[in-house]
Coordinates of C-alpha atoms in Angstrom, one line a residue:
A1 CA 0.0 0.0 0.0
S2 CA 1.2 3.5 -0.8
L3 CA -1.5 5.2 1.4
V4 CA -2.9 4.3 4.8
V5 CA -5.5 6.4 6.6
L6 CA -6.3 6.0 10.3
R7 CA -9.4 7.5 11.8
L8 CA -10.2 7.3 15.6
Y9 CA -13.5 8.7 16.8
R10 CA -16.2 8.4 19.3
D11 CA -19.6 7.4 18.1
G12 CA -22.1 7.6 21.0
R13 CA -21.1 5.0 23.5
H14 CA -18.5 3.4 21.2
L15 CA -14.9 4.1 20.3
A16 CA -14.1 3.3 16.7
L17 CA -10.8 2.9 14.8
E18 CA -10.9 2.7 11.1
I19 CA -7.9 1.8 8.9
R20 CA -8.1 2.1 5.2
D21 CA -5.4 1.5 2.6
N22 CA -5.0 1.3 -1.1
G23 CA -3.0 -2.0 -1.1
R24 CA -3.9 -5.3 -2.7
G25 CA -6.7 -6.0 -0.2
I26 CA -7.7 -9.0 2.0
A27 CA -10.8 -11.1 1.7
E28 CA -13.0 -11.5 4.8
N29 CA -12.6 -15.2 4.7
D30 CA -8.8 -14.9 4.7
I31 CA -9.0 -13.8 8.4
N32 CA -9.6 -17.3 9.5
K33 CA -6.6 -18.9 7.7
P34 CA -3.7 -20.1 9.8
R35 CA -1.4 -17.3 8.6
S36 CA -3.8 -14.6 9.9
F37 CA -2.9 -14.7 13.6
G38 CA -2.9 -10.9 14.0
L39 CA -6.3 -10.3 12.5
R40 CA -7.9 -13.3 14.3
G41 CA -6.4 -12.1 17.5
I42 CA -7.9 -8.6 17.1
R43 CA -11.3 -10.2 16.4
E44 CA -11.1 -12.4 19.5
R45 CA -10.0 -9.6 21.7
S46 CA -12.7 -7.2 20.4
R47 CA -15.4 -9.9 21.1
S48 CA -14.1 -10.4 24.6
L49 CA -14.6 -6.7 25.2
N50 CA -18.1 -6.8 23.6
G51 CA -16.8 -5.1 20.5
E52 CA -16.7 -5.7 16.8
F53 CA -14.0 -6.1 14.2
R54 CA -14.8 -6.0 10.5
V55 CA -12.6 -6.5 7.4
E56 CA -14.0 -5.3 4.1
A57 CA -12.8 -4.7 0.6
S58 CA -12.6 -1.0 -0.1
E59 CA -14.6 0.3 -3.0
Q60 CA -11.4 1.9 -4.4
G61 CA -9.3 -1.2 -3.9
G62 CA -7.4 -2.0 -0.8
T63 CA -8.7 -2.9 2.7
H64 CA -11.0 -1.2 5.2
L65 CA -10.7 -2.4 8.8
T66 CA -13.0 -1.2 11.5
L67 CA -12.7 -1.9 15.3
T68 CA -15.5 -0.7 17.5
L69 CA -15.5 -1.0 21.3
P70 CA -18.0 0.1 23.9
I71 CA -16.8 2.7 26.3
K72 CA -18.1 3.8 29.7
T73 CA -18.9 7.5 29.6
A74 CA -18.1 8.1 33.3
T75 CA -14.7 6.5 32.9
V76 CA -13.8 8.5 29.8
S77 CA -15.0 11.8 31.4
A78 CA -13.1 11.1 34.6
T79 CA -9.9 10.2 32.7
A80 CA -10.1 13.3 30.5
E81 CA -10.7 15.5 33.6
E82 CA -7.7 13.9 35.3
E83 CA -5.5 14.6 32.3
R84 CA -6.6 18.2 32.2
Q85 CA -5.8 18.6 35.9
R86 CA -2.4 17.2 35.3
G87 CA -1.8 19.6 32.5
L88 CA -1.4 16.8 29.9
F89 CA -4.2 18.1 27.6

């Protein structure tokens, strides 16, 4: 791939990470093949956290990966406030 785009955002009560590239792509069914330990590991970990991991072919070619995880609003707010108090952000 000559181009990789990362997007991290909050969507309601979920945190989402999207990764898109313009490489040769990967098929959804290739995730379960023995050589795909990394992608399978991400899927297993996301499920253990009540999240979702999707792999799709991009319309322009390449791959589109999406990882979505639930977040607890109170935890995120408290953490952000703590960071502000410490002068980190």
